[in-house]
């Protein structure tokens, strides 16, 4: 199998042993997960299915960011405890992932479960000389990590602009450098707080995933990723703090998934231009919803159109009609080859279309893609 690696900027053979470890950045459950989220987790699901088909064991961890600025802000707005808000939205998320027939993940740890591990990483960051504290805020000093930028390859100006957009607060006057990022911060009066030697506080966003991945999967991950908008700052900062502490490579292959848009703009909770799996599943068979997503290559941005679902419904009907055929051909091998070529699901669908329309039974090929006929 070959996958595109963001850090190396090209398609390379996947370095995989008998067990493949992968970490997919999960949701911050302060609002309903949308089609863009589903597209990310479907890509990891297809990767797992093909690796298992090839004889590997897979361990995919998908975290839950149940404490950060967004969920705390939303819990204030709606007057609900932040953990109750997380539980409510995770129940919706679980239903949607089940609707899409996603394989269960190896584990789905919450950020709040890793406070001891987070504090240990912060302590070790001081020991390694890459952290400093000001007024109870602990920062990672990017100047002490020469490889900063190795994941995203963004310029310094681009990084500062992206940090401002994604809550990095480059204008924070306590920082030695605008790109320094928070490892630990004081909690406000109405926020959850844990004791530390820097005062009662809570973790920064990036360190949560470093702590969880290290705890669940070890120092080096075979595959790590999420939406491509996470490459900077989130994954860049994860790599810097993880490698500074462990001294080991953090990730072998960085897998970033394209963004899904609607009406010319990326789907986002802040804009409210969202499409939900649950709503689509009320209009059509859930397998058709999955097919509609699989018709787009995981690395490319694309825009949702209702015609995608209409086309998927027709496609599913054709595939199901092939169950009455006794003839089989080599379409399964073709689908495997397509998936091994940077998860080319679009080509895999076309191969199955051709086989079904030519009178061949495509059940096994559809099953590999997680489609039950």
mmCIF file of C-alpha atoms in Angstrom:
data_model
loop_
_atom_site.group_PDB
_atom_site.id
_atom_site.type_symbol
_atom_site.label_atom_id
_atom_site.label_comp_id
_atom_site.label_asym_id
_atom_site.label_seq_id
_atom_site.Cartn_x
_atom_site.Cartn_y
_atom_site.Cartn_z
ATOM 1 C CA UNK A 1 0.000 0.000 0.000
ATOM 2 C CA UNK A 2 1.094 3.548 -0.809
ATOM 3 C CA UNK A 3 -0.192 6.663 0.954
ATOM 4 C CA UNK A 4 0.460 10.357 0.571
ATOM 5 C CA UNK A 5 2.570 11.626 3.457
ATOM 6 C CA UNK A 6 2.076 15.332 4.168
ATOM 7 C CA UNK A 7 5.473 15.746 5.816
ATOM 8 C CA UNK A 8 7.375 14.272 2.860
ATOM 9 C CA UNK A 9 5.056 15.801 0.293
ATOM 10 C CA UNK A 10 4.524 12.698 -1.819
ATOM 11 C CA UNK A 11 3.175 9.170 -2.095
ATOM 12 C CA UNK A 12 5.298 6.539 -0.373
ATOM 13 C CA UNK A 13 4.946 2.868 0.607
ATOM 14 C CA UNK A 14 3.278 2.506 3.984
ATOM 15 C CA UNK A 15 5.771 1.271 6.567
ATOM 16 C CA UNK A 16 3.695 -1.333 8.352
ATOM 17 C CA UNK A 17 4.397 -4.361 10.479
ATOM 18 C CA UNK A 18 1.904 -7.056 11.469
ATOM 19 C CA UNK A 19 0.091 -4.490 13.638
ATOM 20 C CA UNK A 20 -0.546 -1.034 12.191
ATOM 21 C CA UNK A 21 -1.045 1.771 14.690
ATOM 22 C CA UNK A 22 -3.044 4.810 13.677
ATOM 23 C CA UNK A 23 -4.395 7.840 15.456
ATOM 24 C CA UNK A 24 -7.242 9.880 14.058
ATOM 25 C CA UNK A 25 -7.979 13.221 15.709
ATOM 26 C CA UNK A 26 -11.559 12.979 16.897
ATOM 27 C CA UNK A 27 -14.274 15.524 17.488
ATOM 28 C CA UNK A 28 -14.663 18.243 20.073
ATOM 29 C CA UNK A 29 -18.223 17.357 21.106
ATOM 30 C CA UNK A 30 -19.736 20.809 21.584
ATOM 31 C CA UNK A 31 -22.071 20.530 18.584
ATOM 32 C CA UNK A 32 -23.240 17.883 16.145
ATOM 33 C CA UNK A 33 -20.610 16.236 13.934
ATOM 34 C CA UNK A 34 -21.181 16.994 10.253
ATOM 35 C CA UNK A 35 -20.380 15.423 6.889
ATOM 36 C CA UNK A 36 -16.835 16.797 6.926
ATOM 37 C CA UNK A 37 -16.106 14.888 10.126
ATOM 38 C CA UNK A 38 -17.683 11.754 8.706
ATOM 39 C CA UNK A 39 -15.473 12.001 5.607
ATOM 40 C CA UNK A 40 -12.345 11.982 7.788
ATOM 41 C CA UNK A 41 -13.333 8.931 9.810
ATOM 42 C CA UNK A 42 -14.528 7.081 6.713
ATOM 43 C CA UNK A 43 -11.044 7.463 5.191
ATOM 44 C CA UNK A 44 -9.493 5.835 8.250
ATOM 45 C CA UNK A 45 -12.174 3.137 8.132
ATOM 46 C CA UNK A 46 -11.301 2.251 4.522
ATOM 47 C CA UNK A 47 -7.616 2.179 5.430
ATOM 48 C CA UNK A 48 -8.338 -0.229 8.270
ATOM 49 C CA UNK A 49 -10.527 -2.479 6.120
ATOM 50 C CA UNK A 50 -7.892 -2.854 3.412
ATOM 51 C CA UNK A 51 -5.077 -3.452 5.913
ATOM 52 C CA UNK A 52 -7.113 -6.130 7.673
ATOM 53 C CA UNK A 53 -7.984 -7.635 4.296
ATOM 54 C CA UNK A 54 -4.226 -7.805 3.613
ATOM 55 C CA UNK A 55 -3.628 -9.688 6.871
ATOM 56 C CA UNK A 56 -2.643 -6.894 9.253
ATOM 57 C CA UNK A 57 -4.040 -6.171 12.669
ATOM 58 C CA UNK A 58 -5.040 -2.522 13.087
ATOM 59 C CA UNK A 59 -5.241 -0.372 16.183
ATOM 60 C CA UNK A 60 -6.982 2.897 15.431
ATOM 61 C CA UNK A 61 -7.355 5.384 18.277
ATOM 62 C CA UNK A 62 -9.812 8.259 17.868
ATOM 63 C CA UNK A 63 -9.746 10.715 20.740
ATOM 64 C CA UNK A 64 -12.505 12.870 22.189
ATOM 65 C CA UNK A 65 -11.486 16.444 23.012
ATOM 66 C CA UNK A 66 -13.853 16.873 25.941
ATOM 67 C CA UNK A 67 -12.096 19.874 27.449
ATOM 68 C CA UNK A 68 -10.909 22.868 25.427
ATOM 69 C CA UNK A 69 -11.867 26.460 24.675
ATOM 70 C CA UNK A 70 -14.692 25.565 22.273
ATOM 71 C CA UNK A 71 -16.577 23.128 24.475
ATOM 72 C CA UNK A 72 -16.209 25.332 27.558
ATOM 73 C CA UNK A 73 -17.486 28.361 25.647
ATOM 74 C CA UNK A 74 -20.482 26.424 24.312
ATOM 75 C CA UNK A 75 -21.318 24.947 27.724
ATOM 76 C CA UNK A 76 -21.536 28.505 29.108
ATOM 77 C CA UNK A 77 -23.802 29.588 26.264
ATOM 78 C CA UNK A 78 -26.284 26.743 26.706
ATOM 79 C CA UNK A 79 -25.995 26.482 30.489
ATOM 80 C CA UNK A 80 -24.987 22.812 30.507
ATOM 81 C CA UNK A 81 -22.048 21.174 32.278
ATOM 82 C CA UNK A 82 -19.279 20.638 29.738
ATOM 83 C CA UNK A 83 -19.183 16.862 30.309
ATOM 84 C CA UNK A 84 -22.970 16.591 29.922
ATOM 85 C CA UNK A 85 -22.687 18.530 26.665
ATOM 86 C CA UNK A 86 -19.947 16.154 25.515
ATOM 87 C CA UNK A 87 -22.034 13.101 26.405
ATOM 88 C CA UNK A 88 -25.034 14.405 24.483
ATOM 89 C CA UNK A 89 -23.079 15.160 21.333
ATOM 90 C CA UNK A 90 -21.053 11.932 21.511
ATOM 91 C CA UNK A 91 -24.311 9.941 21.542
ATOM 92 C CA UNK A 92 -25.285 11.628 18.256
ATOM 93 C CA UNK A 93 -21.808 11.065 16.852
ATOM 94 C CA UNK A 94 -21.869 7.358 17.725
ATOM 95 C CA UNK A 95 -25.221 6.954 15.975
ATOM 96 C CA UNK A 96 -23.891 8.612 12.825
ATOM 97 C CA UNK A 97 -20.735 6.503 12.741
ATOM 98 C CA UNK A 98 -22.830 3.358 13.201
ATOM 99 C CA UNK A 99 -25.117 4.510 10.390
ATOM 100 C CA UNK A 100 -22.081 4.779 8.110
ATOM 101 C CA UNK A 101 -21.014 1.231 9.106
ATOM 102 C CA UNK A 102 -17.658 2.317 10.492
ATOM 103 C CA UNK A 103 -15.558 -0.330 12.200
ATOM 104 C CA UNK A 104 -15.275 0.123 15.967
ATOM 105 C CA UNK A 105 -12.067 1.927 16.891
ATOM 106 C CA UNK A 106 -9.425 0.278 19.069
ATOM 107 C CA UNK A 107 -10.058 2.910 21.725
ATOM 108 C CA UNK A 108 -11.769 6.278 22.017
ATOM 109 C CA UNK A 109 -10.090 7.981 24.992
ATOM 110 C CA UNK A 110 -11.145 11.322 26.387
ATOM 111 C CA UNK A 111 -8.723 14.151 27.004
ATOM 112 C CA UNK A 112 -9.906 14.410 30.602
ATOM 113 C CA UNK A 113 -8.736 10.829 31.182
ATOM 114 C CA UNK A 114 -5.116 11.781 30.493
ATOM 115 C CA UNK A 115 -4.421 14.610 32.927
ATOM 116 C CA UNK A 116 -1.653 12.653 34.752
ATOM 117 C CA UNK A 117 0.042 11.829 31.441
ATOM 118 C CA UNK A 118 -0.308 15.436 30.283
ATOM 119 C CA UNK A 119 1.299 16.753 33.462
ATOM 120 C CA UNK A 120 4.145 14.251 33.036
ATOM 121 C CA UNK A 121 4.808 15.525 29.498
ATOM 122 C CA UNK A 122 4.810 19.122 30.717
ATOM 123 C CA UNK A 123 7.290 18.214 33.456
ATOM 124 C CA UNK A 124 9.500 16.417 30.945
ATOM 125 C CA UNK A 125 9.304 19.423 28.610
ATOM 126 C CA UNK A 126 10.879 21.539 31.341
ATOM 127 C CA UNK A 127 13.516 18.862 31.895
ATOM 128 C CA UNK A 128 14.345 18.909 28.165
ATOM 129 C CA UNK A 129 14.602 22.701 28.177
ATOM 130 C CA UNK A 130 11.764 23.340 25.711
ATOM 131 C CA UNK A 131 9.157 24.793 28.106
ATOM 132 C CA UNK A 132 8.845 27.992 30.120
ATOM 133 C CA UNK A 133 6.230 29.402 32.502
ATOM 134 C CA UNK A 134 4.755 32.897 32.820
ATOM 135 C CA UNK A 135 1.944 33.709 35.266
ATOM 136 C CA UNK A 136 0.821 30.094 35.434
ATOM 137 C CA UNK A 137 0.867 29.659 31.651
ATOM 138 C CA UNK A 138 3.306 27.038 30.386
ATOM 139 C CA UNK A 139 4.514 27.418 26.805
ATOM 140 C CA UNK A 140 6.468 25.266 24.398
ATOM 141 C CA UNK A 141 9.368 27.285 22.988
ATOM 142 C CA UNK A 142 9.493 26.601 19.255
ATOM 143 C CA UNK A 143 12.977 28.110 18.929
ATOM 144 C CA UNK A 144 14.259 25.095 20.877
ATOM 145 C CA UNK A 145 12.886 22.707 18.233
ATOM 146 C CA UNK A 146 14.685 23.328 14.906
ATOM 147 C CA UNK A 147 12.375 20.990 12.984
ATOM 148 C CA UNK A 148 9.279 23.085 13.723
ATOM 149 C CA UNK A 149 7.434 23.257 10.397
ATOM 150 C CA UNK A 150 8.369 19.706 9.380
ATOM 151 C CA UNK A 151 4.734 18.583 9.025
ATOM 152 C CA UNK A 152 2.994 21.506 7.322
ATOM 153 C CA UNK A 153 5.993 23.186 5.640
ATOM 154 C CA UNK A 154 4.169 26.484 6.102
ATOM 155 C CA UNK A 155 6.210 29.697 6.137
ATOM 156 C CA UNK A 156 6.574 31.633 9.362
ATOM 157 C CA UNK A 157 4.082 34.256 8.177
ATOM 158 C CA UNK A 158 1.625 31.531 7.191
ATOM 159 C CA UNK A 159 2.036 29.866 10.583
ATOM 160 C CA UNK A 160 1.352 33.099 12.449
ATOM 161 C CA UNK A 161 -1.763 33.727 10.351
ATOM 162 C CA UNK A 162 -3.038 30.182 10.904
ATOM 163 C CA UNK A 163 -2.279 30.357 14.627
ATOM 164 C CA UNK A 164 -4.441 33.466 14.868
ATOM 165 C CA UNK A 165 -7.318 31.700 13.128
ATOM 166 C CA UNK A 166 -7.088 28.489 15.156
ATOM 167 C CA UNK A 167 -6.766 29.820 18.686
ATOM 168 C CA UNK A 168 -2.982 30.084 18.884
ATOM 169 C CA UNK A 169 -3.063 33.714 20.103
ATOM 170 C CA UNK A 170 0.180 34.879 18.461
ATOM 171 C CA UNK A 171 -0.278 38.324 20.061
ATOM 172 C CA UNK A 172 -0.132 36.888 23.597
ATOM 173 C CA UNK A 173 2.377 39.255 25.325
ATOM 174 C CA UNK A 174 3.614 36.502 27.642
ATOM 175 C CA UNK A 175 5.138 34.573 24.748
ATOM 176 C CA UNK A 176 8.787 34.720 23.767
ATOM 177 C CA UNK A 177 7.769 34.000 20.178
ATOM 178 C CA UNK A 178 4.319 34.413 18.542
ATOM 179 C CA UNK A 179 4.434 30.728 17.533
ATOM 180 C CA UNK A 180 5.071 29.394 21.038
ATOM 181 C CA UNK A 181 2.040 27.387 22.114
ATOM 182 C CA UNK A 182 0.330 26.530 25.370
ATOM 183 C CA UNK A 183 1.020 23.291 27.207
ATOM 184 C CA UNK A 184 -0.824 24.251 30.399
ATOM 185 C CA UNK A 185 -2.959 27.256 31.345
ATOM 186 C CA UNK A 186 -4.796 28.658 34.354
ATOM 187 C CA UNK A 187 -8.504 27.875 34.461
ATOM 188 C CA UNK A 188 -11.112 30.595 34.692
ATOM 189 C CA UNK A 189 -13.429 30.583 37.704
ATOM 190 C CA UNK A 190 -16.153 28.629 35.890
ATOM 191 C CA UNK A 191 -13.813 26.186 34.138
ATOM 192 C CA UNK A 192 -12.630 22.735 35.239
ATOM 193 C CA UNK A 193 -9.243 22.783 36.934
ATOM 194 C CA UNK A 194 -6.631 20.254 37.964
ATOM 195 C CA UNK A 195 -3.834 20.851 40.424
ATOM 196 C CA UNK A 196 -0.321 21.321 39.101
ATOM 197 C CA UNK A 197 2.885 22.916 40.310
ATOM 198 C CA UNK A 198 2.093 25.886 38.066
ATOM 199 C CA UNK A 199 -1.277 26.344 39.732
ATOM 200 C CA UNK A 200 -4.781 24.996 39.170
ATOM 201 C CA UNK A 201 -5.423 24.814 35.455
ATOM 202 C CA UNK A 202 -6.154 22.763 32.371
ATOM 203 C CA UNK A 203 -4.210 21.461 29.384
ATOM 204 C CA UNK A 204 -3.631 23.162 26.076
ATOM 205 C CA UNK A 205 -5.234 21.642 23.000
ATOM 206 C CA UNK A 206 -2.221 20.053 21.314
ATOM 207 C CA UNK A 207 -0.762 18.269 24.309
ATOM 208 C CA UNK A 208 -3.936 16.249 24.817
ATOM 209 C CA UNK A 209 -3.365 14.232 21.645
ATOM 210 C CA UNK A 210 0.340 13.761 22.381
ATOM 211 C CA UNK A 211 -0.489 12.308 25.786
ATOM 212 C CA UNK A 212 -3.275 10.058 24.510
ATOM 213 C CA UNK A 213 -1.357 8.709 21.526
ATOM 214 C CA UNK A 214 1.695 7.991 23.672
ATOM 215 C CA UNK A 215 -0.406 6.224 26.268
ATOM 216 C CA UNK A 216 -2.525 4.222 23.848
ATOM 217 C CA UNK A 217 -0.083 3.411 21.027
ATOM 218 C CA UNK A 218 3.499 4.235 22.014
ATOM 219 C CA UNK A 219 6.147 6.721 20.928
ATOM 220 C CA UNK A 220 5.915 6.277 17.142
ATOM 221 C CA UNK A 221 2.678 5.986 15.169
ATOM 222 C CA UNK A 222 2.447 4.323 11.778
ATOM 223 C CA UNK A 223 -0.300 6.706 10.615
ATOM 224 C CA UNK A 224 -1.650 9.884 12.158
ATOM 225 C CA UNK A 225 -3.992 12.439 10.702
ATOM 226 C CA UNK A 226 -7.308 14.174 10.399
ATOM 227 C CA UNK A 227 -8.734 17.010 8.369
ATOM 228 C CA UNK A 228 -6.080 18.906 6.411
ATOM 229 C CA UNK A 229 -6.825 22.047 8.439
ATOM 230 C CA UNK A 230 -5.207 20.275 11.418
ATOM 231 C CA UNK A 231 -1.768 20.103 9.807
ATOM 232 C CA UNK A 232 -1.039 23.491 11.344
ATOM 233 C CA UNK A 233 -1.117 24.275 14.146
ATOM 234 C CA UNK A 234 -2.390 21.104 15.768
ATOM 235 C CA UNK A 235 -0.266 18.376 14.198
ATOM 236 C CA UNK A 236 2.805 20.580 13.881
ATOM 237 C CA UNK A 237 2.687 21.295 17.591
ATOM 238 C CA UNK A 238 1.946 17.677 18.471
ATOM 239 C CA UNK A 239 5.033 16.535 16.598
ATOM 240 C CA UNK A 240 7.261 19.156 18.196
ATOM 241 C CA UNK A 241 6.270 18.461 21.788
ATOM 242 C CA UNK A 242 6.156 14.671 21.356
ATOM 243 C CA UNK A 243 9.561 14.352 19.701
ATOM 244 C CA UNK A 244 11.140 16.787 22.163
ATOM 245 C CA UNK A 245 10.059 14.596 25.066
ATOM 246 C CA UNK A 246 10.549 11.088 23.644
ATOM 247 C CA UNK A 247 13.478 11.667 21.289
ATOM 248 C CA UNK A 248 11.763 9.308 18.839
ATOM 249 C CA UNK A 249 10.047 10.012 15.495
ATOM 250 C CA UNK A 250 6.401 10.759 16.241
ATOM 251 C CA UNK A 251 4.711 9.689 12.998
ATOM 252 C CA UNK A 252 5.783 7.654 9.959
ATOM 253 C CA UNK A 253 2.939 8.765 7.664
ATOM 254 C CA UNK A 254 0.855 11.922 8.081
ATOM 255 C CA UNK A 255 -2.535 11.358 6.465
ATOM 256 C CA UNK A 256 -4.611 14.485 5.907
ATOM 257 C CA UNK A 257 -8.131 14.456 4.530
ATOM 258 C CA UNK A 258 -9.724 17.079 2.294
ATOM 259 C CA UNK A 259 -12.382 19.494 3.485
ATOM 260 C CA UNK A 260 -16.045 19.196 2.548
ATOM 261 C CA UNK A 261 -17.859 22.349 1.498
ATOM 262 C CA UNK A 262 -21.428 23.485 1.002
ATOM 263 C CA UNK A 263 -22.568 26.427 -1.098
ATOM 264 C CA UNK A 264 -19.001 27.442 -1.871
ATOM 265 C CA UNK A 265 -17.701 27.464 1.712
ATOM 266 C CA UNK A 266 -16.094 24.854 3.945
ATOM 267 C CA UNK A 267 -18.604 23.237 6.290
ATOM 268 C CA UNK A 268 -18.060 24.543 9.798
ATOM 269 C CA UNK A 269 -19.969 24.729 13.032
ATOM 270 C CA UNK A 270 -19.286 28.454 13.312
ATOM 271 C CA UNK A 271 -20.916 29.180 9.943
ATOM 272 C CA UNK A 272 -23.721 26.671 10.393
ATOM 273 C CA UNK A 273 -23.543 25.478 6.758
ATOM 274 C CA UNK A 274 -23.756 21.839 7.720
ATOM 275 C CA UNK A 275 -25.054 18.557 6.352
ATOM 276 C CA UNK A 276 -25.562 15.664 8.750
ATOM 277 C CA UNK A 277 -25.310 11.925 8.172
ATOM 278 C CA UNK A 278 -28.456 11.287 10.191
ATOM 279 C CA UNK A 279 -30.523 13.603 7.988
ATOM 280 C CA UNK A 280 -29.241 12.013 4.772
ATOM 281 C CA UNK A 281 -29.984 8.541 6.143
ATOM 282 C CA UNK A 282 -33.635 9.574 6.476
ATOM 283 C CA UNK A 283 -33.712 10.264 2.735
ATOM 284 C CA UNK A 284 -31.880 7.194 1.470
ATOM 285 C CA UNK A 285 -30.357 3.879 2.466
ATOM 286 C CA UNK A 286 -27.396 4.400 4.809
ATOM 287 C CA UNK A 287 -25.215 2.409 2.395
ATOM 288 C CA UNK A 288 -25.969 5.016 -0.270
ATOM 289 C CA UNK A 289 -24.766 7.774 2.068
ATOM 290 C CA UNK A 290 -21.504 5.890 2.536
ATOM 291 C CA UNK A 291 -21.202 5.422 -1.240
ATOM 292 C CA UNK A 292 -21.767 9.127 -1.837
ATOM 293 C CA UNK A 293 -18.778 9.928 0.359
ATOM 294 C CA UNK A 294 -16.581 7.203 -1.108
ATOM 295 C CA UNK A 295 -17.014 8.708 -4.575
ATOM 296 C CA UNK A 296 -14.559 11.447 -3.541
ATOM 297 C CA UNK A 297 -10.827 10.882 -3.057
ATOM 298 C CA UNK A 298 -9.925 11.350 0.583
ATOM 299 C CA UNK A 299 -7.171 13.921 -0.096
ATOM 300 C CA UNK A 300 -9.212 16.343 -2.160
ATOM 301 C CA UNK A 301 -11.497 19.152 -1.060
ATOM 302 C CA UNK A 302 -14.980 18.842 -2.499
ATOM 303 C CA UNK A 303 -18.442 20.310 -2.196
ATOM 304 C CA UNK A 304 -21.523 18.371 -1.194
ATOM 305 C CA UNK A 305 -24.359 18.376 -3.702
ATOM 306 C CA UNK A 306 -27.606 16.488 -3.326
ATOM 307 C CA UNK A 307 -26.955 14.869 -6.703
ATOM 308 C CA UNK A 308 -24.182 12.901 -4.958
ATOM 309 C CA UNK A 309 -26.811 11.056 -2.965
ATOM 310 C CA UNK A 310 -29.091 10.555 -5.960
ATOM 311 C CA UNK A 311 -26.218 9.035 -7.933
ATOM 312 C CA UNK A 312 -25.266 6.813 -4.983
ATOM 313 C CA UNK A 313 -28.814 5.475 -4.659
ATOM 314 C CA UNK A 314 -28.783 4.449 -8.324
ATOM 315 C CA UNK A 315 -25.317 2.916 -7.975
ATOM 316 C CA UNK A 316 -26.359 0.897 -4.928
ATOM 317 C CA UNK A 317 -29.389 -0.449 -6.791
ATOM 318 C CA UNK A 318 -27.186 -1.624 -9.678
ATOM 319 C CA UNK A 319 -24.747 -3.300 -7.321
ATOM 320 C CA UNK A 320 -27.534 -5.068 -5.454
ATOM 321 C CA UNK A 321 -29.037 -6.356 -8.664
ATOM 322 C CA UNK A 322 -25.728 -8.133 -9.318
ATOM 323 C CA UNK A 323 -26.400 -10.488 -6.408
ATOM 324 C CA UNK A 324 -28.552 -12.551 -8.730
ATOM 325 C CA UNK A 325 -25.548 -13.195 -10.983
ATOM 326 C CA UNK A 326 -23.458 -16.286 -10.435
ATOM 327 C CA UNK A 327 -20.481 -15.103 -12.462
ATOM 328 C CA UNK A 328 -17.520 -13.476 -10.714
ATOM 329 C CA UNK A 329 -14.391 -11.859 -12.117
ATOM 330 C CA UNK A 330 -11.273 -10.165 -10.815
ATOM 331 C CA UNK A 331 -12.998 -6.962 -9.678
ATOM 332 C CA UNK A 332 -12.028 -7.644 -6.043
ATOM 333 C CA UNK A 333 -8.350 -7.641 -6.978
ATOM 334 C CA UNK A 334 -8.891 -4.426 -8.900
ATOM 335 C CA UNK A 335 -10.512 -2.789 -5.903
ATOM 336 C CA UNK A 336 -7.614 -3.906 -3.718
ATOM 337 C CA UNK A 337 -5.135 -2.391 -6.166
ATOM 338 C CA UNK A 338 -7.087 0.874 -6.209
ATOM 339 C CA UNK A 339 -7.094 1.103 -2.430
ATOM 340 C CA UNK A 340 -3.385 0.308 -2.328
ATOM 341 C CA UNK A 341 -2.871 3.313 -4.618
ATOM 342 C CA UNK A 342 -3.409 6.027 -1.997
ATOM 343 C CA UNK A 343 -6.937 4.830 -1.154
ATOM 344 C CA UNK A 344 -8.382 5.583 -4.581
ATOM 345 C CA UNK A 345 -11.994 4.819 -3.693
ATOM 346 C CA UNK A 346 -13.352 6.692 -6.733
ATOM 347 C CA UNK A 347 -11.613 4.295 -9.090
ATOM 348 C CA UNK A 348 -12.687 1.335 -6.962
ATOM 349 C CA UNK A 349 -16.333 2.390 -7.364
ATOM 350 C CA UNK A 350 -15.957 2.669 -11.137
ATOM 351 C CA UNK A 351 -14.465 -0.820 -11.333
ATOM 352 C CA UNK A 352 -17.391 -2.245 -9.391
ATOM 353 C CA UNK A 353 -19.851 -0.325 -11.598
ATOM 354 C CA UNK A 354 -18.334 -1.848 -14.723
ATOM 355 C CA UNK A 355 -18.405 -5.355 -13.281
ATOM 356 C CA UNK A 356 -22.016 -5.105 -12.098
ATOM 357 C CA UNK A 357 -23.175 -3.680 -15.424
ATOM 358 C CA UNK A 358 -21.356 -6.517 -17.232
ATOM 359 C CA UNK A 359 -23.289 -9.166 -15.336
ATOM 360 C CA UNK A 360 -20.818 -10.045 -12.575
ATOM 361 C CA UNK A 361 -21.569 -10.509 -8.894
ATOM 362 C CA UNK A 362 -19.793 -7.706 -6.979
ATOM 363 C CA UNK A 363 -20.751 -8.635 -3.427
ATOM 364 C CA UNK A 364 -17.236 -9.352 -2.177
ATOM 365 C CA UNK A 365 -15.816 -6.156 -3.677
ATOM 366 C CA UNK A 366 -18.611 -4.089 -2.121
ATOM 367 C CA UNK A 367 -18.008 -5.740 1.254
ATOM 368 C CA UNK A 368 -14.359 -4.665 1.195
ATOM 369 C CA UNK A 369 -15.604 -1.078 0.933
ATOM 370 C CA UNK A 370 -17.958 -1.586 3.862
ATOM 371 C CA UNK A 371 -21.069 -1.745 1.674
ATOM 372 C CA UNK A 372 -23.552 -4.458 2.574
ATOM 373 C CA UNK A 373 -25.630 -5.498 -0.445
#
